[in-house]
mmCIF file of C-alpha atoms in Angstrom:
data_model
loop_
_atom_site.group_PDB
_atom_site.id
_atom_site.type_symbol
_atom_site.label_atom_id
_atom_site.label_comp_id
_atom_site.label_asym_id
_atom_site.label_seq_id
_atom_site.Cartn_x
_atom_site.Cartn_y
_atom_site.Cartn_z
ATOM 1 C CA MET Z 204 -4.111 14.666 -2.029
ATOM 2 C CA LEU Z 205 -1.841 11.702 -2.672
ATOM 3 C CA PHE Z 206 -0.740 11.511 0.980
ATOM 4 C CA THR Z 207 -4.356 11.747 2.122
ATOM 5 C CA SER Z 208 -5.285 8.824 -0.118
ATOM 6 C CA ILE Z 209 -2.351 6.776 1.185
ATOM 7 C CA ASP Z 210 -3.320 7.553 4.791
ATOM 8 C CA CYS Z 211 -6.919 6.534 4.097
ATOM 9 C CA LEU Z 212 -5.738 3.291 2.500
ATOM 10 C CA LYS Z 213 -3.466 2.548 5.488
ATOM 11 C CA LEU Z 214 -6.302 3.274 7.919
ATOM 12 C CA LYS Z 215 -8.607 0.971 5.966
ATOM 13 C CA LYS Z 216 -6.024 -1.839 6.073
ATOM 14 C CA VAL Z 217 -5.455 -1.325 9.793
ATOM 15 C CA ASN Z 218 -9.182 -1.483 10.494
ATOM 16 C CA GLU Z 219 -9.468 -4.642 8.389
ATOM 17 C CA GLN Z 220 -6.652 -6.268 10.373
ATOM 18 C CA LYS Z 221 -8.286 -5.227 13.648
ATOM 19 C CA VAL Z 222 -11.547 -6.874 12.601
ATOM 20 C CA ILE Z 223 -9.694 -10.034 11.513
ATOM 21 C CA ALA Z 224 -7.686 -10.184 14.757
ATOM 22 C CA ARG Z 225 -10.736 -9.655 16.963
ATOM 23 C CA SER Z 226 -12.750 -12.193 14.990
ATOM 24 C CA ALA Z 227 -9.956 -14.770 15.339
ATOM 25 C CA THR Z 228 -9.732 -14.067 19.073
ATOM 26 C CA ALA Z 229 -13.482 -14.531 19.477
ATOM 27 C CA GLN Z 230 -13.397 -17.785 17.498
ATOM 28 C CA PHE Z 231 -10.459 -19.087 19.543
ATOM 29 C CA ASP Z 232 -12.207 -18.213 22.828
ATOM 30 C CA ALA Z 233 -15.346 -20.022 21.676
ATOM 31 C CA LEU Z 234 -13.311 -23.125 20.830
ATOM 32 C CA LYS Z 235 -11.550 -23.056 24.214
ATOM 33 C CA ASN Z 236 -14.876 -22.728 26.013
ATOM 34 C CA GLN Z 237 -16.046 -25.978 24.387
ATOM 35 C CA LEU Z 238 -13.347 -27.955 26.183
ATOM 36 C CA ASP Z 239 -14.426 -27.584 29.808
ATOM 37 C CA PRO Z 240 -18.084 -28.724 29.528
ATOM 38 C CA HIS Z 241 -17.107 -31.414 27.005
ATOM 39 C CA PHE Z 242 -14.508 -32.858 29.373
ATOM 40 C CA LEU Z 243 -16.813 -32.697 32.406
ATOM 41 C CA PHE Z 244 -19.794 -34.223 30.608
ATOM 42 C CA ASN Z 245 -17.804 -37.221 29.403
ATOM 43 C CA SER Z 246 -15.988 -37.700 32.726
ATOM 44 C CA LEU Z 247 -19.205 -37.651 34.754
ATOM 45 C CA ASN Z 248 -20.774 -40.152 32.343
ATOM 46 C CA VAL Z 249 -17.840 -42.487 32.995
ATOM 47 C CA LEU Z 250 -18.146 -41.931 36.760
ATOM 48 C CA VAL Z 251 -21.851 -42.808 36.776
ATOM 49 C CA SER Z 252 -21.199 -46.065 34.903
ATOM 50 C CA LEU Z 253 -18.312 -46.923 37.246
ATOM 51 C CA ILE Z 254 -20.462 -46.418 40.342
ATOM 52 C CA GLU Z 255 -22.756 -49.169 39.089
ATOM 53 C CA GLU Z 256 -19.981 -51.494 37.912
ATOM 54 C CA ASN Z 257 -17.182 -50.969 40.446
ATOM 55 C CA PRO Z 258 -17.670 -48.575 43.420
ATOM 56 C CA LYS Z 259 -14.007 -48.865 44.519
ATOM 57 C CA ALA Z 260 -12.813 -47.931 41.044
ATOM 58 C CA ALA Z 261 -15.284 -45.025 41.096
ATOM 59 C CA THR Z 262 -13.627 -43.676 44.250
ATOM 60 C CA LYS Z 263 -10.165 -43.887 42.671
ATOM 61 C CA PHE Z 264 -11.495 -42.341 39.457
ATOM 62 C CA THR Z 265 -12.968 -39.389 41.376
ATOM 63 C CA THR Z 266 -9.653 -38.616 43.080
ATOM 64 C CA SER Z 267 -7.762 -38.761 39.777
ATOM 65 C CA LEU Z 268 -10.457 -36.684 38.086
ATOM 66 C CA SER Z 269 -9.904 -33.792 40.504
ATOM 67 C CA LYS Z 270 -6.204 -33.640 39.543
ATOM 68 C CA VAL Z 271 -6.951 -33.831 35.839
ATOM 69 C CA TYR Z 272 -9.690 -31.207 36.044
ATOM 70 C CA ARG Z 273 -7.286 -28.833 37.771
ATOM 71 C CA TYR Z 274 -5.045 -29.016 34.688
ATOM 72 C CA VAL Z 275 -8.060 -28.321 32.471
ATOM 73 C CA LEU Z 276 -8.838 -25.171 34.492
ATOM 74 C CA GLU Z 277 -5.220 -24.005 34.434
ATOM 75 C CA GLN Z 278 -4.398 -24.643 30.781
ATOM 76 C CA ARG Z 279 -7.590 -24.274 28.760
ATOM 77 C CA ASN Z 280 -7.208 -20.489 28.304
ATOM 78 C CA LYS Z 281 -3.693 -20.714 26.901
ATOM 79 C CA GLU Z 282 -3.149 -20.682 23.165
ATOM 80 C CA LEU Z 283 -0.181 -23.039 23.459
ATOM 81 C CA VAL Z 284 1.459 -25.225 26.112
ATOM 82 C CA THR Z 285 4.737 -27.124 26.041
ATOM 83 C CA VAL Z 286 4.751 -30.667 24.729
ATOM 84 C CA ASP Z 287 6.147 -31.785 28.102
ATOM 85 C CA GLU Z 288 3.099 -30.337 29.890
ATOM 86 C CA GLU Z 289 0.764 -32.129 27.475
ATOM 87 C CA LEU Z 290 2.638 -35.426 27.877
ATOM 88 C CA SER Z 291 2.414 -35.144 31.661
ATOM 89 C CA PHE Z 292 -1.306 -34.427 31.434
ATOM 90 C CA ALA Z 293 -1.787 -37.318 28.998
ATOM 91 C CA ARG Z 294 -0.225 -39.689 31.552
ATOM 92 C CA ALA Z 295 -2.638 -38.415 34.218
ATOM 93 C CA TYR Z 296 -5.571 -38.838 31.853
ATOM 94 C CA VAL Z 297 -4.447 -42.364 30.972
ATOM 95 C CA GLY Z 298 -4.611 -43.044 34.714
ATOM 96 C CA LEU Z 299 -8.337 -42.258 34.514
ATOM 97 C CA LEU Z 300 -8.727 -44.570 31.533
ATOM 98 C CA LYS Z 301 -6.815 -47.348 33.309
ATOM 99 C CA THR Z 302 -9.153 -47.053 36.299
ATOM 100 C CA ARG Z 303 -12.057 -47.813 34.011
ATOM 101 C CA PHE Z 304 -10.552 -50.240 31.474
ATOM 102 C CA GLU Z 305 -7.613 -51.680 33.475
ATOM 103 C CA ASP Z 306 -5.428 -53.873 31.220
ATOM 104 C CA SER Z 307 -7.689 -53.376 28.206
ATOM 105 C CA ILE Z 308 -5.674 -50.262 27.357
ATOM 106 C CA GLU Z 309 -1.955 -50.258 26.576
ATOM 107 C CA ILE Z 310 -0.181 -46.984 25.962
ATOM 108 C CA ASP Z 311 3.348 -45.844 25.176
ATOM 109 C CA ILE Z 312 4.037 -42.201 26.138
ATOM 110 C CA PRO Z 313 7.532 -40.641 26.130
ATOM 111 C CA GLN Z 314 8.719 -39.231 29.448
ATOM 112 C CA LYS Z 315 9.688 -35.921 27.870
ATOM 113 C CA SER Z 316 10.000 -34.195 24.512
ATOM 114 C CA SER Z 317 13.202 -33.794 22.527
ATOM 115 C CA ASN Z 318 13.042 -30.013 22.908
ATOM 116 C CA PRO Z 319 11.562 -28.226 25.970
ATOM 117 C CA GLU Z 320 10.585 -25.257 23.757
ATOM 118 C CA MET Z 321 8.215 -27.316 21.613
ATOM 119 C CA LYS Z 322 4.545 -26.401 21.938
ATOM 120 C CA VAL Z 323 1.097 -27.670 20.957
ATOM 121 C CA VAL Z 324 -2.465 -26.528 21.608
ATOM 122 C CA PRO Z 325 -3.621 -27.460 25.143
ATOM 123 C CA LEU Z 326 -5.748 -30.556 25.816
ATOM 124 C CA SER Z 327 -5.097 -31.892 22.312
ATOM 125 C CA LEU Z 328 -3.717 -35.226 23.558
ATOM 126 C CA GLN Z 329 -6.640 -35.731 25.945
ATOM 127 C CA LEU Z 330 -9.153 -35.148 23.153
ATOM 128 C CA LEU Z 331 -7.317 -37.549 20.840
ATOM 129 C CA LEU Z 332 -7.001 -40.265 23.489
ATOM 130 C CA GLU Z 333 -10.678 -39.873 24.304
ATOM 131 C CA ASN Z 334 -11.539 -40.067 20.605
ATOM 132 C CA ALA Z 335 -9.615 -43.338 20.246
ATOM 133 C CA VAL Z 336 -11.422 -44.906 23.209
ATOM 134 C CA LYS Z 337 -14.799 -43.667 22.008
ATOM 135 C CA HIS Z 338 -14.613 -45.124 18.501
ATOM 136 C CA ASN Z 339 -12.747 -48.392 19.085
ATOM 137 C CA VAL Z 340 -13.415 -51.680 20.849
ATOM 138 C CA VAL Z 341 -11.677 -51.773 24.255
ATOM 139 C CA SER Z 342 -11.709 -55.199 25.911
ATOM 140 C CA ASP Z 343 -9.468 -57.858 27.467
ATOM 141 C CA SER Z 344 -9.580 -59.893 24.261
ATOM 142 C CA LYS Z 345 -9.032 -56.813 22.072
ATOM 143 C CA PRO Z 346 -6.910 -54.324 24.011
ATOM 144 C CA LEU Z 347 -6.624 -50.836 22.581
ATOM 145 C CA LYS Z 348 -2.960 -50.021 21.940
ATOM 146 C CA LEU Z 349 -2.024 -46.349 21.845
ATOM 147 C CA ARG Z 350 1.308 -44.745 21.080
ATOM 148 C CA ILE Z 351 2.444 -41.111 21.247
ATOM 149 C CA TYR Z 352 5.699 -40.110 19.564
ATOM 150 C CA GLU Z 353 7.499 -37.332 17.682
ATOM 151 C CA ASP Z 354 8.368 -37.471 13.998
ATOM 152 C CA ASN Z 355 9.403 -34.739 11.570
ATOM 153 C CA ASN Z 356 8.285 -31.875 13.815
ATOM 154 C CA GLN Z 357 4.912 -33.520 14.397
ATOM 155 C CA LEU Z 358 3.413 -35.084 17.503
ATOM 156 C CA ILE Z 359 1.736 -38.314 16.437
ATOM 157 C CA ILE Z 360 -1.001 -40.187 18.282
ATOM 158 C CA GLU Z 361 -1.495 -43.680 16.886
ATOM 159 C CA ASN Z 362 -3.848 -46.508 17.819
ATOM 160 C CA ASN Z 363 -4.613 -49.951 16.450
ATOM 161 C CA LEU Z 364 -7.825 -49.811 14.445
ATOM 162 C CA GLN Z 365 -10.659 -51.942 15.804
ATOM 163 C CA LYS Z 366 -13.795 -49.938 15.150
ATOM 164 C CA LYS Z 367 -16.963 -50.548 17.097
ATOM 165 C CA GLN Z 368 -19.666 -52.332 15.116
ATOM 166 C CA VAL Z 369 -22.281 -49.850 16.282
ATOM 167 C CA ALA Z 370 -21.483 -46.332 15.115
ATOM 168 C CA THR Z 371 -20.823 -43.921 17.978
ATOM 169 C CA THR Z 372 -22.548 -40.553 17.878
ATOM 170 C CA SER Z 373 -19.957 -37.781 17.764
ATOM 171 C CA SER Z 374 -20.343 -34.335 19.329
ATOM 172 C CA GLY Z 375 -17.802 -32.908 16.879
ATOM 173 C CA VAL Z 376 -15.817 -31.271 19.671
ATOM 174 C CA GLY Z 377 -12.701 -33.466 19.494
ATOM 175 C CA LEU Z 378 -10.844 -33.564 16.175
ATOM 176 C CA GLN Z 379 -12.589 -30.515 14.719
ATOM 177 C CA ASN Z 380 -11.806 -28.442 17.803
ATOM 178 C CA ILE Z 381 -8.082 -29.196 17.550
ATOM 179 C CA ALA Z 382 -8.003 -28.556 13.789
ATOM 180 C CA SER Z 383 -9.847 -25.244 14.172
ATOM 181 C CA ARG Z 384 -7.540 -23.989 16.931
ATOM 182 C CA TYR Z 385 -4.467 -24.789 14.842
ATOM 183 C CA GLN Z 386 -6.039 -23.032 11.866
ATOM 184 C CA LEU Z 387 -6.308 -19.838 13.917
ATOM 185 C CA LEU Z 388 -2.708 -20.085 15.157
ATOM 186 C CA THR Z 389 -0.601 -21.356 12.272
ATOM 187 C CA LYS Z 390 -0.541 -22.188 8.573
ATOM 188 C CA ARG Z 391 0.504 -25.728 9.443
ATOM 189 C CA LYS Z 392 -2.370 -28.179 9.579
ATOM 190 C CA MET Z 393 -3.334 -31.213 11.593
ATOM 191 C CA SER Z 394 -3.484 -34.351 9.464
ATOM 192 C CA ILE Z 395 -5.288 -37.681 9.805
ATOM 193 C CA ALA Z 396 -4.200 -40.986 8.263
ATOM 194 C CA GLN Z 397 -5.816 -44.407 8.383
ATOM 195 C CA ASP Z 398 -5.067 -47.836 6.954
ATOM 196 C CA ASP Z 399 -6.326 -51.342 7.665
ATOM 197 C CA GLN Z 400 -4.377 -51.592 10.916
ATOM 198 C CA PHE Z 401 -3.810 -48.134 12.372
ATOM 199 C CA PHE Z 402 -5.407 -44.731 12.863
ATOM 200 C CA ARG Z 403 -2.990 -41.788 13.191
ATOM 201 C CA VAL Z 404 -3.413 -38.121 13.959
ATOM 202 C CA GLN Z 405 -0.478 -35.762 13.438
ATOM 203 C CA ILE Z 406 -0.551 -32.396 15.183
ATOM 204 C CA PRO Z 407 2.047 -29.722 14.354
ATOM 205 C CA ILE Z 408 4.733 -28.972 16.918
ATOM 206 C CA LEU Z 409 5.324 -25.219 17.029
ATOM 207 C CA ILE Z 410 8.789 -23.971 17.945
ATOM 208 C CA LYS Z 411 9.849 -20.914 15.984
ATOM 209 C CA SER Z 412 7.972 -17.643 16.268
ATOM 210 C CA GLN Z 413 7.218 -17.707 12.542
ATOM 211 C CA ASP Z 414 5.287 -20.941 13.076
ATOM 212 C CA VAL Z 415 2.589 -18.913 14.789
ATOM 213 C CA LEU Z 416 0.353 -16.380 13.067
ATOM 214 C CA THR Z 417 0.497 -13.185 15.113
ATOM 215 C CA ALA Z 418 -1.662 -10.110 14.906
ATOM 216 C CA ASN Z 419 -0.319 -7.526 17.330
ATOM 217 C CA ILE Z 420 -3.476 -5.542 18.032
ATOM 218 C CA GLU Z 421 -1.631 -3.095 20.288
ATOM 219 C CA ASP Z 422 0.614 -1.987 17.390
ATOM 220 C CA MET Z 423 -2.384 -0.795 15.377
ATOM 221 C CA THR Z 424 -4.990 0.140 17.988
ATOM 222 C CA PRO Z 425 -5.545 3.523 19.689
ATOM 223 C CA VAL Z 426 -4.765 3.681 23.415
ATOM 224 C CA GLU Z 427 -8.435 3.923 24.434
ATOM 225 C CA ASP Z 428 -9.253 0.839 22.353
ATOM 226 C CA ILE Z 429 -6.389 -1.033 24.008
ATOM 227 C CA LYS Z 430 -7.772 -0.120 27.437
ATOM 228 C CA LEU Z 431 -11.227 -1.291 26.359
ATOM 229 C CA ILE Z 432 -9.831 -4.589 25.056
ATOM 230 C CA LYS Z 433 -7.874 -5.183 28.270
ATOM 231 C CA ALA Z 434 -10.897 -4.243 30.396
ATOM 232 C CA LYS Z 435 -13.082 -6.700 28.480
ATOM 233 C CA GLU Z 436 -10.424 -9.406 28.880
ATOM 234 C CA ARG Z 437 -10.293 -8.776 32.641
ATOM 235 C CA VAL Z 438 -14.090 -8.877 32.984
ATOM 236 C CA ALA Z 439 -14.227 -12.095 30.937
ATOM 237 C CA SER Z 440 -11.508 -13.606 33.148
ATOM 238 C CA ILE Z 441 -13.376 -12.674 36.347
ATOM 239 C CA LYS Z 442 -16.673 -13.991 34.955
ATOM 240 C CA GLU Z 443 -14.956 -17.224 33.960
ATOM 241 C CA PHE Z 444 -13.536 -17.632 37.476
ATOM 242 C CA TYR Z 445 -16.965 -17.314 39.104
ATOM 243 C CA ASP Z 446 -18.507 -19.614 36.485
ATOM 244 C CA ASP Z 447 -15.898 -22.209 37.432
ATOM 245 C CA VAL Z 448 -16.652 -21.708 41.137
ATOM 246 C CA VAL Z 449 -20.345 -22.405 40.490
ATOM 247 C CA LYS Z 450 -19.550 -25.456 38.338
ATOM 248 C CA THR Z 451 -17.101 -26.804 40.912
ATOM 249 C CA VAL Z 452 -19.642 -26.419 43.726
ATOM 250 C CA GLY Z 453 -22.239 -28.183 41.574
ATOM 251 C CA ILE Z 454 -19.877 -31.059 40.812
ATOM 252 C CA LEU Z 455 -18.900 -31.452 44.470
ATOM 253 C CA LEU Z 456 -22.553 -31.472 45.551
ATOM 254 C CA PHE Z 457 -23.221 -34.152 42.936
ATOM 255 C CA LEU Z 458 -20.250 -36.210 44.148
ATOM 256 C CA ALA Z 459 -21.240 -35.683 47.794
ATOM 257 C CA ALA Z 460 -24.698 -37.068 47.030
ATOM 258 C CA ILE Z 461 -23.153 -40.106 45.338
ATOM 259 C CA ASN Z 462 -20.780 -40.553 48.294
ATOM 260 C CA TYR Z 463 -23.681 -40.334 50.776
ATOM 261 C CA PHE Z 464 -25.746 -43.013 49.055
ATOM 262 C CA THR Z 465 -22.959 -45.411 48.045
ATOM 263 C CA SER Z 466 -20.247 -45.407 50.721
ATOM 264 C CA ASP Z 467 -19.604 -44.787 54.413
ATOM 265 C CA PHE Z 468 -16.085 -43.535 53.639
ATOM 266 C CA PRO Z 469 -16.037 -39.773 52.882
ATOM 267 C CA TRP Z 470 -13.983 -40.053 49.669
ATOM 268 C CA VAL Z 471 -15.532 -36.824 48.371
ATOM 269 C CA ILE Z 472 -12.958 -34.996 50.527
ATOM 270 C CA PHE Z 473 -10.173 -35.830 48.049
ATOM 271 C CA PRO Z 474 -11.720 -34.283 44.906
ATOM 272 C CA ALA Z 475 -12.901 -31.355 47.057
ATOM 273 C CA ILE Z 476 -9.301 -30.635 48.105
ATOM 274 C CA GLY Z 477 -7.970 -31.035 44.551
ATOM 275 C CA MET Z 478 -10.605 -28.808 42.966
ATOM 276 C CA SER Z 479 -10.236 -26.197 45.711
ATOM 277 C CA ILE Z 480 -6.491 -25.962 45.073
ATOM 278 C CA GLY Z 481 -7.214 -25.488 41.368
ATOM 279 C CA LEU Z 482 -9.628 -22.651 42.144
ATOM 280 C CA VAL Z 483 -7.086 -20.958 44.426
ATOM 281 C CA PHE Z 484 -4.497 -20.888 41.624
ATOM 282 C CA GLN Z 485 -7.140 -19.646 39.183
ATOM 283 C CA TYR Z 486 -8.101 -16.874 41.629
ATOM 284 C CA LEU Z 487 -4.468 -15.756 41.905
ATOM 285 C CA ARG Z 488 -4.155 -15.619 38.110
ATOM 286 C CA THR Z 489 -7.496 -13.856 37.643
ATOM 287 C CA TYR Z 490 -6.676 -11.086 40.100
ATOM 288 C CA GLU Z 491 -2.968 -10.978 39.174
ATOM 289 C CA ASN Z 492 -1.959 -11.850 42.688
ATOM 290 C CA ASN Z 493 1.178 -13.914 43.232
ATOM 291 C CA ALA Z 494 1.199 -15.731 46.568
ATOM 292 C CA PHE Z 495 4.916 -15.043 47.089
ATOM 293 C CA LEU Z 496 5.585 -11.773 45.266
ATOM 294 C CA GLY Z 497 2.341 -9.918 45.920
ATOM 295 C CA LYS Z 498 -0.315 -8.359 43.746
ATOM 296 C CA GLY Z 499 0.734 -6.766 40.442
ATOM 297 C CA TRP Z 500 4.363 -7.842 40.847
ATOM 298 C CA GLU Z 501 4.755 -8.445 37.097
ATOM 299 C CA ASP Z 502 3.709 -4.879 36.241
ATOM 300 C CA ARG Z 503 6.028 -3.474 38.924
ATOM 301 C CA LYS Z 504 8.968 -5.552 37.679
ATOM 302 C CA ILE Z 505 8.374 -4.544 34.055
ATOM 303 C CA GLU Z 506 8.252 -0.869 35.046
ATOM 304 C CA GLU Z 507 11.439 -1.290 37.094
ATOM 305 C CA LEU Z 508 13.301 -2.856 34.161
ATOM 306 C CA MET Z 509 12.033 -0.232 31.712
ATOM 307 C CA ASN Z 510 13.359 2.510 33.991
ATOM 308 C CA ASP Z 511 16.707 0.761 34.404
ATOM 309 C CA LYS Z 512 19.129 2.469 32.003
ATOM 310 C CA ASN Z 513 21.579 -0.427 32.278
ATOM 311 C CA PHE Z 514 18.994 -3.042 31.255
#
């Protein structure tokens, strides 16, 4: 009787943890799915304004956008990326900002992190840089000065405070998205500080395994449930790939129309090549096909090592 009660209690706890883990996964997926349309919507708004103001800059912006969007496609589904990857992406994104604002933006970004194992949530720097541009005056007379640096196991994004007189409507995707993703991954929180001169956002750098909250579903889930979970993940991944194909085709048709009506030079070729390369890599990941090692090579290698008695 006692053992039966204990088993029932254990089963109840396991089921509770399964519900919590699945709920957290669903929440995290929803937050990640906000990033792609948010990024595209804002980037296309910038492109439209550039076409009217400076067609040459619009062409350069479009080429850079294809490279940046490829990173968005590759990294948005990861829970964490290295700080070095984020810094590299931030430099590419600043290139987009420079195309639009030229010398009205000054930014200091380190070439690399102090520890290659350090990680943050993906696209956090892009969202924070975008947030700074959105809510502050950016002009030749009042340049926006941004700085990214490490301090006390935090990655800090700082800008001089020069708020726009007219309040900017916020979609709520930026800061809240980052804070919510960290909340699902770790007990450490993002923090925001502001004084008369500066606005700072500190995001936790995650290094040690204990920094990250883990819920190993496979340790507490029956085999059939594991298969169902993996099958659903695969279907979601395939659906996401085809959604991205449709979106990419739509974007390229939009850019082709702009190219047709604004320029004799076929600059749309450059973003088409960049976005196509991004889709190829996404296809290989979706169908677990490595261009050099063949399909399913990871599973084969794992099985080989597990069967190796000397491993």
